[in-house]
Amino acid sequence: MKSKLFILILFLFVHNFCTAQDSAVVLDTSMFDANFQVINLNAKDGWIFRKGNDTNWAGKDISTTDWKKFNPTELSIKNADRNGRVECWFSIRFRLDGSFKNQTVGIQMGRWAATDIYIDGRQILSSGNTGLNGKPYEENRMNLIII
């Protein structure tokens, strides 16, 4: 009896652990801002963060166990190094529901920082220059990218 109870508790624990893994944020058109047709992803839960820079972190199936839950809106001077710079990665998993059928979808970048964006491990765009290409850092000067 005790072994059956142990197995049941173990199953429930493992099941809860597996369902607690990173899940995608589901976006739908009802989430659009009242004044503009945009969804602010910065404010959504589901972001994870890691200091440093390693392009291997762009991979689709990387381990994020040592990343921490942290929204881009929480980034502050406290995260800067002694030179006042922050080099880090943010990641969020999202998917669009069926309400986006026949709609053009884009990414609007409102930050000044240089940014590289990856989808499913593939770099789709850069705004500014993060130094990934060996050239010096340059702030973001782009605003709207349609993909």
Coordinates of C-alpha atoms in Angstrom, one line a residue:
M1 CA 0.0 0.0 0.0
K2 CA 2.8 2.4 0.9
S3 CA 4.6 1.8 -2.4
K4 CA 1.4 2.5 -4.4
L5 CA 0.9 5.7 -2.4
F6 CA 4.5 6.7 -3.1
I7 CA 4.1 6.0 -6.8
L8 CA 0.9 8.1 -6.9
I9 CA 2.6 11.0 -5.1
L10 CA 5.7 10.7 -7.4
F11 CA 3.4 10.7 -10.5
L12 CA 1.5 13.8 -9.3
F13 CA 4.8 15.6 -8.5
V14 CA 6.4 14.8 -11.9
H15 CA 3.2 15.7 -13.7
N16 CA 3.0 19.1 -12.0
F17 CA 6.7 19.7 -12.7
C18 CA 6.3 18.9 -16.4
T19 CA 3.3 21.1 -16.8
A20 CA 5.1 24.0 -15.0
Q21 CA 7.8 24.1 -17.8
D22 CA 7.9 27.2 -20.0
S23 CA 4.6 27.5 -21.9
A24 CA 3.8 29.8 -24.8
V25 CA 1.9 33.0 -24.2
V26 CA -1.2 32.8 -26.5
L27 CA -1.9 36.1 -28.2
D28 CA -5.3 37.0 -29.7
T29 CA -6.7 40.1 -31.4
S30 CA -8.7 41.0 -28.3
M31 CA -5.4 42.0 -26.6
F32 CA -4.9 44.9 -29.0
D33 CA -4.4 48.3 -27.3
A34 CA -7.6 50.4 -27.3
N35 CA -6.0 53.2 -29.3
F36 CA -3.5 51.3 -31.5
Q37 CA -3.5 47.9 -33.1
V38 CA -0.5 46.7 -31.1
I39 CA 0.0 44.2 -28.3
N40 CA 2.8 45.2 -25.8
L41 CA 4.7 42.0 -25.2
N42 CA 7.0 43.7 -22.7
A43 CA 4.3 43.7 -20.1
K44 CA 3.3 40.0 -20.7
D45 CA 4.3 37.3 -18.2
G46 CA 6.4 34.6 -19.7
W47 CA 9.7 36.4 -20.3
I48 CA 13.0 34.8 -19.1
F49 CA 16.3 36.6 -18.8
R50 CA 20.0 35.8 -18.7
K51 CA 23.0 38.1 -18.4
G52 CA 25.8 37.8 -20.9
N53 CA 26.0 37.0 -24.6
D54 CA 26.1 33.6 -26.2
T55 CA 24.5 33.1 -29.7
N56 CA 23.9 29.5 -28.7
W57 CA 21.1 30.8 -26.5
A58 CA 19.1 31.6 -29.7
G59 CA 18.5 27.8 -30.3
K60 CA 15.0 26.6 -30.4
D61 CA 15.3 23.9 -27.8
I62 CA 18.0 25.3 -25.4
S63 CA 17.9 24.6 -21.7
T64 CA 16.7 27.6 -19.8
T65 CA 16.8 26.1 -16.3
D66 CA 19.4 28.7 -15.2
W67 CA 17.5 31.7 -16.7
K68 CA 15.3 33.7 -14.4
K69 CA 11.8 35.0 -14.9
F70 CA 12.2 38.7 -15.6
N71 CA 10.3 41.1 -17.8
P72 CA 12.1 43.6 -20.0
T73 CA 10.2 46.4 -18.2
E74 CA 12.1 45.4 -15.0
L75 CA 15.5 46.2 -16.5
S76 CA 17.2 49.0 -14.7
I77 CA 20.6 50.6 -13.9
K78 CA 21.0 47.9 -11.2
N79 CA 21.5 45.4 -14.1
A80 CA 24.4 47.4 -15.6
D81 CA 28.1 46.5 -15.3
R82 CA 30.6 49.0 -14.0
N83 CA 30.7 50.7 -17.4
G84 CA 27.0 51.3 -17.4
R85 CA 26.2 48.6 -20.0
V86 CA 23.8 45.7 -19.8
E87 CA 24.5 42.8 -22.1
C88 CA 21.8 40.2 -21.8
W89 CA 19.2 38.0 -23.5
F90 CA 15.4 38.0 -23.1
S91 CA 13.3 35.2 -24.4
I92 CA 9.5 34.6 -24.6
R93 CA 7.6 31.8 -26.2
F94 CA 4.3 32.9 -27.9
R95 CA 1.9 31.8 -30.5
L96 CA -0.9 33.5 -32.3
D97 CA -4.4 32.1 -32.1
G98 CA -6.8 31.8 -35.0
S99 CA -8.2 35.4 -34.6
F100 CA -5.1 36.7 -36.5
K101 CA -6.3 35.0 -39.7
N102 CA -5.5 37.1 -42.8
Q103 CA -3.8 39.9 -40.7
T104 CA -0.3 41.2 -41.3
V105 CA 1.8 40.8 -38.2
G106 CA 4.9 42.8 -37.3
I107 CA 7.3 43.7 -34.6
Q108 CA 7.6 47.3 -33.4
M109 CA 10.8 48.1 -31.6
G110 CA 10.4 51.1 -29.3
R111 CA 13.7 50.8 -27.4
W112 CA 17.0 52.5 -28.1
A113 CA 19.2 49.5 -27.4
A114 CA 20.6 47.4 -30.2
T115 CA 18.6 44.2 -30.6
D116 CA 18.9 40.9 -32.5
I117 CA 15.6 39.0 -32.8
Y118 CA 15.4 35.3 -33.3
I119 CA 12.4 33.1 -34.1
D120 CA 12.8 29.4 -33.6
G121 CA 16.6 29.7 -33.4
R122 CA 16.9 31.7 -36.7
Q123 CA 17.9 35.3 -36.7
I124 CA 15.3 37.3 -38.5
L125 CA 16.5 40.9 -37.9
S126 CA 18.7 43.3 -36.1
S127 CA 18.1 46.8 -35.1
G128 CA 21.2 48.8 -34.3
N129 CA 24.3 46.7 -34.0
T130 CA 24.9 44.4 -31.1
G131 CA 28.4 43.6 -32.3
L132 CA 27.4 40.1 -33.5
N133 CA 29.0 40.9 -36.9
G134 CA 32.3 42.1 -35.4
K135 CA 31.4 45.8 -35.9
P136 CA 31.1 48.2 -32.9
Y137 CA 27.9 48.6 -30.9
E138 CA 25.3 51.0 -32.4
E139 CA 22.0 52.0 -30.9
N140 CA 18.7 51.1 -32.5
R141 CA 17.4 53.5 -35.1
M142 CA 14.6 51.3 -36.6
N143 CA 11.0 51.4 -35.5
L144 CA 8.7 49.0 -37.4
I145 CA 9.6 45.7 -39.0
I146 CA 7.0 43.7 -40.9
I147 CA 7.7 39.9 -41.0

